[in-house]
Structures are given as structure tokens and as C-alpha cells.
Short mmCIF file of C-alpha atoms in Angstrom, two decimals:
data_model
loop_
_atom_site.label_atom_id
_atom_site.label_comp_id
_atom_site.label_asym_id
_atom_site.label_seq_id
_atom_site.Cartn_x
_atom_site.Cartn_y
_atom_site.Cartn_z
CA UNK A 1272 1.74 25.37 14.98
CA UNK A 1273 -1.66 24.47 13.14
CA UNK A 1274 0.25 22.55 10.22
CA UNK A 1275 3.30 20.91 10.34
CA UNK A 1276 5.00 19.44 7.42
CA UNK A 1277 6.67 16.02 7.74
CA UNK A 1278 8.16 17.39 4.11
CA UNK A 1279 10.08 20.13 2.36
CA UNK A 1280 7.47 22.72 2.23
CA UNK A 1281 9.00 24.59 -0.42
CA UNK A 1282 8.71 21.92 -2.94
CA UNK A 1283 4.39 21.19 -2.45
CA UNK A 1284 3.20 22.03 -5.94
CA UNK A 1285 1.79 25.96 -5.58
CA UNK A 1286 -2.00 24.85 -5.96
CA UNK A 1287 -1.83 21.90 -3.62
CA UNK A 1288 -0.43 25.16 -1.17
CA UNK A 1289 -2.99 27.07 -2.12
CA UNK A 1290 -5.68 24.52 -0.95
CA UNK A 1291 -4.15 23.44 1.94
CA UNK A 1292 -3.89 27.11 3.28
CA UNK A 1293 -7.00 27.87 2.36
CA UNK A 1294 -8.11 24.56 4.55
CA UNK A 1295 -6.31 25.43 7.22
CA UNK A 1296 -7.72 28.75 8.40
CA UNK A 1297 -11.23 27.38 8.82
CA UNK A 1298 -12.18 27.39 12.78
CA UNK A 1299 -13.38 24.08 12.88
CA UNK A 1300 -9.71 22.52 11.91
CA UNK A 1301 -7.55 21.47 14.28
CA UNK A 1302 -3.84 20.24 13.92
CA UNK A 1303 -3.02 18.84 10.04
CA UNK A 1304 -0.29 16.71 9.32
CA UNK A 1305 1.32 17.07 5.62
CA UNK A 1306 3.35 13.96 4.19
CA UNK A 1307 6.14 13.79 1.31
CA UNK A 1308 3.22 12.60 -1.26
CA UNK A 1309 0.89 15.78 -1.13
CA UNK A 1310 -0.92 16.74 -4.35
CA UNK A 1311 -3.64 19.08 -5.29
CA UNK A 1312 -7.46 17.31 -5.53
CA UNK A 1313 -9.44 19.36 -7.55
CA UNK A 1314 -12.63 17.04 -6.27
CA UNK A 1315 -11.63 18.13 -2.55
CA UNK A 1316 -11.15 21.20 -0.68
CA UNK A 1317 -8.31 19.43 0.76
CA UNK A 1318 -4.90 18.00 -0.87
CA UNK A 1319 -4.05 14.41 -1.22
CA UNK A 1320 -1.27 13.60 1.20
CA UNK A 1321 -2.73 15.10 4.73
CA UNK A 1322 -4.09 13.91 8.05
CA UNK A 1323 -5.99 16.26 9.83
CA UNK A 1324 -8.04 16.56 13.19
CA UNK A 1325 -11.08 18.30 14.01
CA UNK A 1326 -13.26 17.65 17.76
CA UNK A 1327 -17.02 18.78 17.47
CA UNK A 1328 -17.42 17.95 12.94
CA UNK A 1329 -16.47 15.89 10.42
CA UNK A 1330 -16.22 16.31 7.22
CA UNK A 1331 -17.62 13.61 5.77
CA UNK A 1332 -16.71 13.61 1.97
CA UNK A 1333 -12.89 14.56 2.16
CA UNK A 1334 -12.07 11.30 1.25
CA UNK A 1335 -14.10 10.94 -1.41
CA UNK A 1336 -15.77 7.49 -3.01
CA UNK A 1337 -13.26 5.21 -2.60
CA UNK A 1338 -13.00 5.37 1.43
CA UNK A 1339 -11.19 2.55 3.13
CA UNK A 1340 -8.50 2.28 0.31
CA UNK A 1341 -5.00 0.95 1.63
CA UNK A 1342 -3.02 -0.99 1.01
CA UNK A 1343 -1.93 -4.51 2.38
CA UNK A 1344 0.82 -7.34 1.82
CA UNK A 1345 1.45 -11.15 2.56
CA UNK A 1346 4.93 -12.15 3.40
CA UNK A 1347 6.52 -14.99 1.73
CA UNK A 1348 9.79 -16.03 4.06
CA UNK A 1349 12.80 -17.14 1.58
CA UNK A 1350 13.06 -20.66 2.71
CA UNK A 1351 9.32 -21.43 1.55
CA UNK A 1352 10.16 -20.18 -2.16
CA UNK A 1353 11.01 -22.55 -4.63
CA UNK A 1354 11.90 -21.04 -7.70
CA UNK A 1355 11.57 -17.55 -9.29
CA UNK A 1356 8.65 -16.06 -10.74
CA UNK A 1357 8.47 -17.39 -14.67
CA UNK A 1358 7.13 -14.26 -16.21
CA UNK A 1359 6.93 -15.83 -19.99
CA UNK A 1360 5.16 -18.40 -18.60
CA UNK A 1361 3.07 -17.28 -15.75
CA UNK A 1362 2.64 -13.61 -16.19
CA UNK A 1363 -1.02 -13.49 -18.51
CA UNK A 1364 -2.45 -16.37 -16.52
CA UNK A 1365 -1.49 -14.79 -13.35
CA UNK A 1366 -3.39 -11.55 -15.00
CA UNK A 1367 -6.25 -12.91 -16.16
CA UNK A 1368 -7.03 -14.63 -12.58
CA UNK A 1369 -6.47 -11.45 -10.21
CA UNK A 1370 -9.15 -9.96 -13.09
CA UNK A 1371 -11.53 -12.60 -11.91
CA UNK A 1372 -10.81 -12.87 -7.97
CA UNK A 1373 -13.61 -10.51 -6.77
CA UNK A 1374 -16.61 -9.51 -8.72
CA UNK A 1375 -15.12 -5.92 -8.36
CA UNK A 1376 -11.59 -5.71 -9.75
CA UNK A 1377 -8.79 -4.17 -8.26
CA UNK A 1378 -10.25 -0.38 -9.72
CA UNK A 1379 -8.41 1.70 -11.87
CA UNK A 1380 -5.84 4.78 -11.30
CA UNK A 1381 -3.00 4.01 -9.15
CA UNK A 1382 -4.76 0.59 -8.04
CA UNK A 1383 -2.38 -2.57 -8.47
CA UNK A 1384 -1.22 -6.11 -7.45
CA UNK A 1385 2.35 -6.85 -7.52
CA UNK A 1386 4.93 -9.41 -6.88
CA UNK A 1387 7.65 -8.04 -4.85
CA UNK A 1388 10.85 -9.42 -3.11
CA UNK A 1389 13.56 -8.31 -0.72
CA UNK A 1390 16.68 -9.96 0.35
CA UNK A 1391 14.69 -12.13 3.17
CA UNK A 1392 11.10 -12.29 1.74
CA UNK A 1393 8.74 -12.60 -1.38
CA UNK A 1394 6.10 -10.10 -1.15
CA UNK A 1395 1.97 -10.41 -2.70
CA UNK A 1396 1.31 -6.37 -2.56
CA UNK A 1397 -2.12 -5.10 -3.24
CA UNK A 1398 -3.31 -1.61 -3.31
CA UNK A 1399 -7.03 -1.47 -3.72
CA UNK A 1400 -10.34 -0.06 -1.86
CA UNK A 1401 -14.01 -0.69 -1.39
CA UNK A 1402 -15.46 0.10 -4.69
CA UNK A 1403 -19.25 0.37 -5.34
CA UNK A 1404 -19.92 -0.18 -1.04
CA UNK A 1405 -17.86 3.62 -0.65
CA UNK A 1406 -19.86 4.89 -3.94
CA UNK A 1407 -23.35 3.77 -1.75
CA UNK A 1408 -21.53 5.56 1.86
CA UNK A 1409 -20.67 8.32 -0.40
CA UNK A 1410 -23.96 9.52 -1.63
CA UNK A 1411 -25.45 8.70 2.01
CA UNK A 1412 -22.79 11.28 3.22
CA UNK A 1413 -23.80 13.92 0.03
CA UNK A 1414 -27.49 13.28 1.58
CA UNK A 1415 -26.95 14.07 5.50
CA UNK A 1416 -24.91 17.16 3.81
CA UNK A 1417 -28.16 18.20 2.32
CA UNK A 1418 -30.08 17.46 5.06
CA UNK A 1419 -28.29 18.90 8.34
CA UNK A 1420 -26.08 21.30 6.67
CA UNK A 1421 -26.20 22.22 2.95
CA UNK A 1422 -23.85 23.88 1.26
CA UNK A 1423 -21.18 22.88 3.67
CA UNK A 1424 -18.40 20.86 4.17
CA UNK A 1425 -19.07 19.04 7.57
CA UNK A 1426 -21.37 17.97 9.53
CA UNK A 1427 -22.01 18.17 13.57
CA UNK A 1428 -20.39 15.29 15.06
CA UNK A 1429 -23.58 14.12 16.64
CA UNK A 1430 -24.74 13.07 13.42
CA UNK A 1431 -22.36 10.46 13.53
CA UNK A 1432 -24.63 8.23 15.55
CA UNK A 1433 -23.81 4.63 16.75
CA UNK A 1434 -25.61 3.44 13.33
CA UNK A 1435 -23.93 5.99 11.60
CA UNK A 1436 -20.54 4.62 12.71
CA UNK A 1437 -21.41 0.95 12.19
CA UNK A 1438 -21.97 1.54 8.54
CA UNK A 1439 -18.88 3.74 8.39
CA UNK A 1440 -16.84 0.87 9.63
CA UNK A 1441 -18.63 -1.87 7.34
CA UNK A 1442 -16.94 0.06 4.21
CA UNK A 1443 -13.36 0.11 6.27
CA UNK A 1444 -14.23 -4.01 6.89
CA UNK A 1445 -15.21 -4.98 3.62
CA UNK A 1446 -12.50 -2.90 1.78
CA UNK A 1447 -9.92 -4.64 4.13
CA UNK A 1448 -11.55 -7.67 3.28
CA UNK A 1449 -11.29 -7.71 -0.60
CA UNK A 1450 -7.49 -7.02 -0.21
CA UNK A 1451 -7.42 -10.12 1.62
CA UNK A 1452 -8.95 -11.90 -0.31
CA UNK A 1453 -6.74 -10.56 -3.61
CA UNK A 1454 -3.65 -11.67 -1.64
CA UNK A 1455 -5.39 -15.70 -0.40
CA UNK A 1456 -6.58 -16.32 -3.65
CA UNK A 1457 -2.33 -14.91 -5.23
CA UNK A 1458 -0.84 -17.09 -2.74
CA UNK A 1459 -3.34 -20.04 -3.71
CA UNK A 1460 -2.21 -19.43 -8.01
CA UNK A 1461 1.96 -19.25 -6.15
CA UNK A 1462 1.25 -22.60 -4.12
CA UNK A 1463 -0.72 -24.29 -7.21
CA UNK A 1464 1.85 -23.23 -9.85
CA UNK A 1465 5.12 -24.38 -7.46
CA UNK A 1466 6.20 -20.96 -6.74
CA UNK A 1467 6.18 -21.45 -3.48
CA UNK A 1468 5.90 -24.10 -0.28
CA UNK A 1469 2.87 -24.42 2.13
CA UNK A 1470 3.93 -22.03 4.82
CA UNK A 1471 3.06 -19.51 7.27
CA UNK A 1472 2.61 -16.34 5.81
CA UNK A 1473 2.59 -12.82 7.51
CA UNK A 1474 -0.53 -10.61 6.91
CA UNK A 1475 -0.42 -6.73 7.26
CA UNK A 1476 -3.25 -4.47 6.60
CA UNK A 1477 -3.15 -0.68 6.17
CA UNK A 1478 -5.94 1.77 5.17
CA UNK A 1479 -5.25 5.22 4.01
CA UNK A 1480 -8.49 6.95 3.14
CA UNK A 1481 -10.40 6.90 6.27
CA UNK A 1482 -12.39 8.89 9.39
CA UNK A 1483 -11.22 7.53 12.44
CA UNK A 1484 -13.86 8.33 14.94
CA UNK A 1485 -12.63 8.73 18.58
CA UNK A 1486 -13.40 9.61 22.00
CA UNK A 1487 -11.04 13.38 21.88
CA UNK A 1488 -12.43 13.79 18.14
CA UNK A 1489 -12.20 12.66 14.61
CA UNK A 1490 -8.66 12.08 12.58
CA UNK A 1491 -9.37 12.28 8.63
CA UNK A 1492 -7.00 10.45 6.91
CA UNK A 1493 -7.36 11.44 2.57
CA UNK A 1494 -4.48 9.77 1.42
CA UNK A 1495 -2.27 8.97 4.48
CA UNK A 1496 -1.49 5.75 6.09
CA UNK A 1497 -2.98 5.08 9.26
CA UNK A 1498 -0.24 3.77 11.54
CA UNK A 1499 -0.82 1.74 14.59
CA UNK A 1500 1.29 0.94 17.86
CA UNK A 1501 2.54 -2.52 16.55
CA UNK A 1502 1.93 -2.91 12.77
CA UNK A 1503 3.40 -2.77 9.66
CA UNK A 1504 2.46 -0.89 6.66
CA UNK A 1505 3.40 -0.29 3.06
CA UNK A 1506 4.74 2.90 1.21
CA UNK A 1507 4.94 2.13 -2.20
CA UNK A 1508 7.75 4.18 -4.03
CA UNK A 1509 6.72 3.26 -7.60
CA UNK A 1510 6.25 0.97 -10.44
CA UNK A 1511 10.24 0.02 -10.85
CA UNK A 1512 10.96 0.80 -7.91
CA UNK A 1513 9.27 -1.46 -5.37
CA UNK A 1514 7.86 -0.43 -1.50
CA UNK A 1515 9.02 0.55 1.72
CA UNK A 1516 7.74 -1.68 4.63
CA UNK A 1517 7.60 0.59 8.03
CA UNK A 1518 6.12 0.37 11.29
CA UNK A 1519 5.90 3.88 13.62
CA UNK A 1520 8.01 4.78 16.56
CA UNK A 1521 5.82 4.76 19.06
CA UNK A 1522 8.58 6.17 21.35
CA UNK A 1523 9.17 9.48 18.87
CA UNK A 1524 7.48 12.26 19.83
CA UNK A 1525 7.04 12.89 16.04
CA UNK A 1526 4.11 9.89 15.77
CA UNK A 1527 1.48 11.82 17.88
CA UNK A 1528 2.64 15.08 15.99
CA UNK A 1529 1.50 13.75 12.67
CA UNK A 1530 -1.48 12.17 13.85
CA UNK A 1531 -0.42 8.62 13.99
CA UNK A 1532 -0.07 8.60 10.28
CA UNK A 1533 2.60 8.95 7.78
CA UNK A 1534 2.64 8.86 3.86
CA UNK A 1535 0.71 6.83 1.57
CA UNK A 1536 3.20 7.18 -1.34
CA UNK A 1537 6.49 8.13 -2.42
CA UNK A 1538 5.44 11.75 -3.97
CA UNK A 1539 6.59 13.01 -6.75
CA UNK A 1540 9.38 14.76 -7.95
CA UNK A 1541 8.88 15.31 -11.22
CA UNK A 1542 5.51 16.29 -12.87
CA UNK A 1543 3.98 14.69 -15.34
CA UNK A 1544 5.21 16.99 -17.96
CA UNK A 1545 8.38 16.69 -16.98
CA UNK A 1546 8.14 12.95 -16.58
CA UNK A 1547 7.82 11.90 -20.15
CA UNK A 1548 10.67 14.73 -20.75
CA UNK A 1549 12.75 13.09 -18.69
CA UNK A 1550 11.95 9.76 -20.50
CA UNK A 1551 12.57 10.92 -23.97
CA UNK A 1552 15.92 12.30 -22.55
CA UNK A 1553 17.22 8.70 -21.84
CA UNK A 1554 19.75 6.70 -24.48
CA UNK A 1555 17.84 4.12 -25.81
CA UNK A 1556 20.26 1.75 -23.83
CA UNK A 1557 18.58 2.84 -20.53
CA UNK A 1558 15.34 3.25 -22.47
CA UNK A 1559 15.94 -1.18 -23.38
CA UNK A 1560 16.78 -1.38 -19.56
CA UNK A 1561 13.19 -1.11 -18.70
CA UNK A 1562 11.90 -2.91 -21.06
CA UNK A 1563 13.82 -5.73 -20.82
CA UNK A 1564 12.74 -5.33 -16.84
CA UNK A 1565 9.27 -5.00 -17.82
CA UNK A 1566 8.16 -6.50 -21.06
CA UNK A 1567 5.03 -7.60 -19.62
CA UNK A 1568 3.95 -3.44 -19.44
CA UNK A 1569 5.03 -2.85 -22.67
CA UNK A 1570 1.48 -2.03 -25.97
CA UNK A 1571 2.26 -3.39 -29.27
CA UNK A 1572 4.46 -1.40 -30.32
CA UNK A 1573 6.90 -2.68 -27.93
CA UNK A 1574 6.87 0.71 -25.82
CA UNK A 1575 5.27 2.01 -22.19
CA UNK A 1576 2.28 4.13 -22.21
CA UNK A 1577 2.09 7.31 -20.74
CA UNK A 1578 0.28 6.39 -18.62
CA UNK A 1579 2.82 3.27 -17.22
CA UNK A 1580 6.20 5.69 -17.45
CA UNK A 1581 4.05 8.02 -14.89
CA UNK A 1582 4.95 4.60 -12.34
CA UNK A 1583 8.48 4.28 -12.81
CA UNK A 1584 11.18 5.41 -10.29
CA UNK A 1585 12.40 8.74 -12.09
CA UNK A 1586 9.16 10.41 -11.66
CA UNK A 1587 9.13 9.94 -7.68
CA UNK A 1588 10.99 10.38 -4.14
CA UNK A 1589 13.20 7.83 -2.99
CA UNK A 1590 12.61 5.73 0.50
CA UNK A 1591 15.81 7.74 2.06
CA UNK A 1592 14.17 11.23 1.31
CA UNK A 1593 10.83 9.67 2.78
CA UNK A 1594 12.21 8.22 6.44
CA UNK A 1595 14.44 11.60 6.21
CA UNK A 1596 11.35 13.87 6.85
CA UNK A 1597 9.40 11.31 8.90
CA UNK A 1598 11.25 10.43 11.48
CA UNK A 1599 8.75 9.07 13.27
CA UNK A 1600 8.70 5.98 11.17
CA UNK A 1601 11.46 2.90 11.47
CA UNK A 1602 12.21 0.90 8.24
CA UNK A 1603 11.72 -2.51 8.14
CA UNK A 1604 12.33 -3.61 4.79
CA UNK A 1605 12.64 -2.55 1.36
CA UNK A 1606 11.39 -4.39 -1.88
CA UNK A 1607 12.23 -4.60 -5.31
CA UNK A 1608 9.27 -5.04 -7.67
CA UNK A 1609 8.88 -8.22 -10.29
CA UNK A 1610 5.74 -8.01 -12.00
CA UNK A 1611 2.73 -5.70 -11.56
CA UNK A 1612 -0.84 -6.43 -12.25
CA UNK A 1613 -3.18 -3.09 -13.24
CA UNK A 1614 -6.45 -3.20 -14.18
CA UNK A 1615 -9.43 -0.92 -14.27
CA UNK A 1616 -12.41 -3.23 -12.90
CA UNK A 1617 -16.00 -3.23 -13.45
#
């Protein structure tokens, strides 16, 4: 089978289908891997939420201009923390200093820094990409479109020469780079502020808009998490929710079946629509629940934007529905979320 779902097919939104079947009967497409978080892209030909591999083209734009977004953590172990996270205190400074840690921002959209814990660890999370460097790779890929094959998708594979590949892989380097240095220069405001002891953290690094270029053929990642033999990446599940932390079976047949990749996201389960629906259905107790979890999100009129309630846990899948329909992936740990930084960036 060209397309295999590692979700219930039934419930993909009708026009992410749509695309995706449309996508699928072009000859130059090989196997495509579909994960619990697809969504329709009207900027693509291709939903949000797939892997897919193809052997003599690539298509060049499908991940748009934020390539080499993903998503990394640094792991705090509980014996190193020394007291809870003071978000009266600490929250605005804490703010105002992952504004100013790269000249870039964190972006806008679904982009974030959070605090995060689990029953063993303290978590610095960071979702984030390579800004203006993917706009520049971008519009270099929109001009060898032009050049060697307009008014088409992809391009021969043999115009991804050595140089070619080198600058692919300096956007990939420096986008992994910012998120480290997002999570140094957290740990640095944790250590300075007595959060937390001088340690030995755990880095992890995970990209999930990406080509990865090969000797059999090219996998395109748009929106799914690259997995690799011995690391560990995040899923995050939502705003009040927290992440899943995973690593892939490299024993389960299922792993080469979806391309070595898995979901970058929860999914959804409710639309938007239905989201703030479902949020003006609530008691105001369980409304007050929230915000007394989160008054740091709340405007000044003591409520969530829209835009904020689209994050929280009722609009999306939870991390037992996600390892149920990838079983390719083995859960490591699971977090619970304490504050979250958003911002839109220059």
C-alpha cells in the first residue's frame, strides 16, 4: 500500500483527504506515512502531518519557509531542583528575557518555550525554527523551480548538488542551533534565579520540517518528527496539557513503515469552531480551573484569547490515542506543563 495511516483514517478532516489523495496518485511519489496530527495546508499541495518518499525528485518547497523547525528539550533531573517555579515573581522577567535571547524570537503561530515537569525531571521545552535563513533557502528553492522546472512541484534530484546540500543542511544546523541556544541561555535565568543546581543536563534535538537527502532517495518530512535509532524526541499534546517524550522502536517493523518518523503534535479533535463551543459549554468552576492554572495567559479582562483556548487539552488527542496508532514509538516520559512563553518575533 502507497499510504498507510499511523491514524484513524476516518477522522482526517475531508479537505486534508482531499489533498493528500490528490498527492498521492502523482508517479513520482513513493510510500507516505500519515500521523495522528494531519491537517489541511492551503500553502501546500500536501497536508501537515505526513512523511513521504520519493527516489529520482524532490520537492523542494513542501515544507515551506520555516524548514528545520523542531522541536528540542533540556532535562533537569529532580535532585538538582531547588524549589518550584515562582510564577508571581519570575514569570514577566522570565518573558521578557526569552524575547531578547536571539535577535530572531521564537516566531509566531504554534512557536513556544515552556517550563515543563514530570515525576523524575524538570523540563526547558522549545519549539521554534530557522526564521529569516529558511525565508533566504526558500526563495532560492522558488528560483531553481523557475529555472529547471516551472510550473512544477519538484525538481530532478540532480539539482541537488553537493553545494546544494551543504546549504540545505546550514538551515537544519542553524535552526538546531537557535533552539539551543533558547534552552542555555533558560537554564542560565533557572541557575541565576536559584531554581535550580549546577548539574548535568540532558540535551535532545528533533526537527520536523525537513528533506532528508539519502543514498536510496529523499524522505520529506512537513510536519513530522524525524526519529533516529537512539534519540529522544518531543510530541507536544498542548498548552495544559504538557508533552510526550518518545524514542522509536527500532526493533518494530512499524518504524521503517512510517519512514522513520512519527507525529509532530497531538492533532486535534475538535475544530476550532467547536473548540471555543466547547469552552463556553464549561461551568465557570472549570472555566476558574484554568485560570487559576494559568493566570499568566490570561488579557485584561482576566480571560484567554481565542487564540490561547485553541492550546488547551480539550481541543486535542491525548498521548494514549497517539502511542495507540504508532506503535512503533516507546514512551519515555510524560510532562505536565507550568508556564509557557509565546511570542511572535521580529
Amino acid at each position: 500500500m502507497k499510504t498507510v495511516y499511523f491514524t484513524d483514517c476516518s477522522a482526517v478532516e475531508q479537505n486534508a483527504l482531499q489533498s493528500l489523495l490528490a498527492f498521492e496518485h502523482q508517479p513520482t511519489i513513493g510510500r507516505i506515512a500519515v500521523f495522528p496530527d494531519i491537517h489541511y495546508c492551503s500553502e501546500r499541495s500536501i497536508p501537515v502531518g505526513v512523511a513521504f518518499q520519493t527516489t529520482d525528485v524532490f520537492y523542494p518547497l513542501v515544507t515551506g519557509k520555516d524548514m528545520g523547525c523542531g522541536v528540542a528539550f533540556l532535562r533537569i533531573s529532580r535532585a538538582e531542583v531547588l524549589r518550584p517555579f515562582d510564577k508571581a515573581r519570575h514569570y514577566r522577567a522570565l518573558e521578557r528575557e526569552v524575547h531578547r535571547m536571539t535577535d530572531e524570537g521564537l516566531g509566531g503561530g504554534n512557536h513556544f518555550l515552556s517550563l515543563e515537569e514530570s515525576a523524575d525531571y524538570l523540563y526547558i521545552i522549545v519549539h521554534t525554527g530557522s526564521r529569516n535563513l529558511g525565508v533566504y533557502m526558500y526563495q532560492e528553492n522558488v528560483r531553481l523551480l523557475q529555472l529547471h522546472n516551472p510550473g512544477q512541484e519538484w525538481l530532478p534530484l540532480d539539482v541537488a548538488t553537493p553545494a546544494y546540500r551543504q546549504e540545505y543542511e546550514r538551515v537544519l544546523t542553524y535552526a538546531a542551533d537557535r533552539r539551543r541556544e533558547f534552552l542555555a541561555k533558560t537554564y542560565d535565568f533557572l541557575r541565576r534565579n536559584q531554581y535550580v543546581a549546577v548539574g548535568r543536563p540532558v540535551v535532545a534535538d528533533s526537527c520536523h520540517n525537513l528533506l532528508e537527502f539519502m543514498p536510496q532517495g529523499v524522505i520529506h518530512r512537513k510536519g513530522s518528527t524525524q526519529l533516529l535509532a537512539d534519540g529522544e524526541v518531543v510530541i507536544p499534546l498542548s498548552m495544559s496539557r504538557g508533552s510526550l517524550i518518545v524514542r522509536a522502536n527500532p526493533w518494530h517493523s512499524a518504524a521503517e513503515v512510517a519512514l522513520w518518523s512519527c507525529a509532530h503534535g497531538a492533532g486535534r479533535q475538535l475544530s476550532r469552531t467547536d473548540t471555543l463551543k466547547f469552552w463556553h459549554s464549561l461551568k465557570k468552576a472549570e472555566k476558574d480551573a484554568y485560570r487559576q492554572r494559568f493566570p499568566e495567559l490570561l488579557n485584561r479582562q482576566g480571560d484567554f484569547d481565542s487564540s490561547i483556548l485553541q492550546e488547551f487539552d480539550f481541543a486535542y488527542k491525548d498521548s494514549a490515542e497517539l502511542l495507540a496508532t504508532q506503535p512503533h514509538l516507546i514512551r519515555c516520559d510524560e510532562t505536565t506543563p507550568l508556564v509557557t512563553v509565546k511570542f511572535t518575533g521580529v
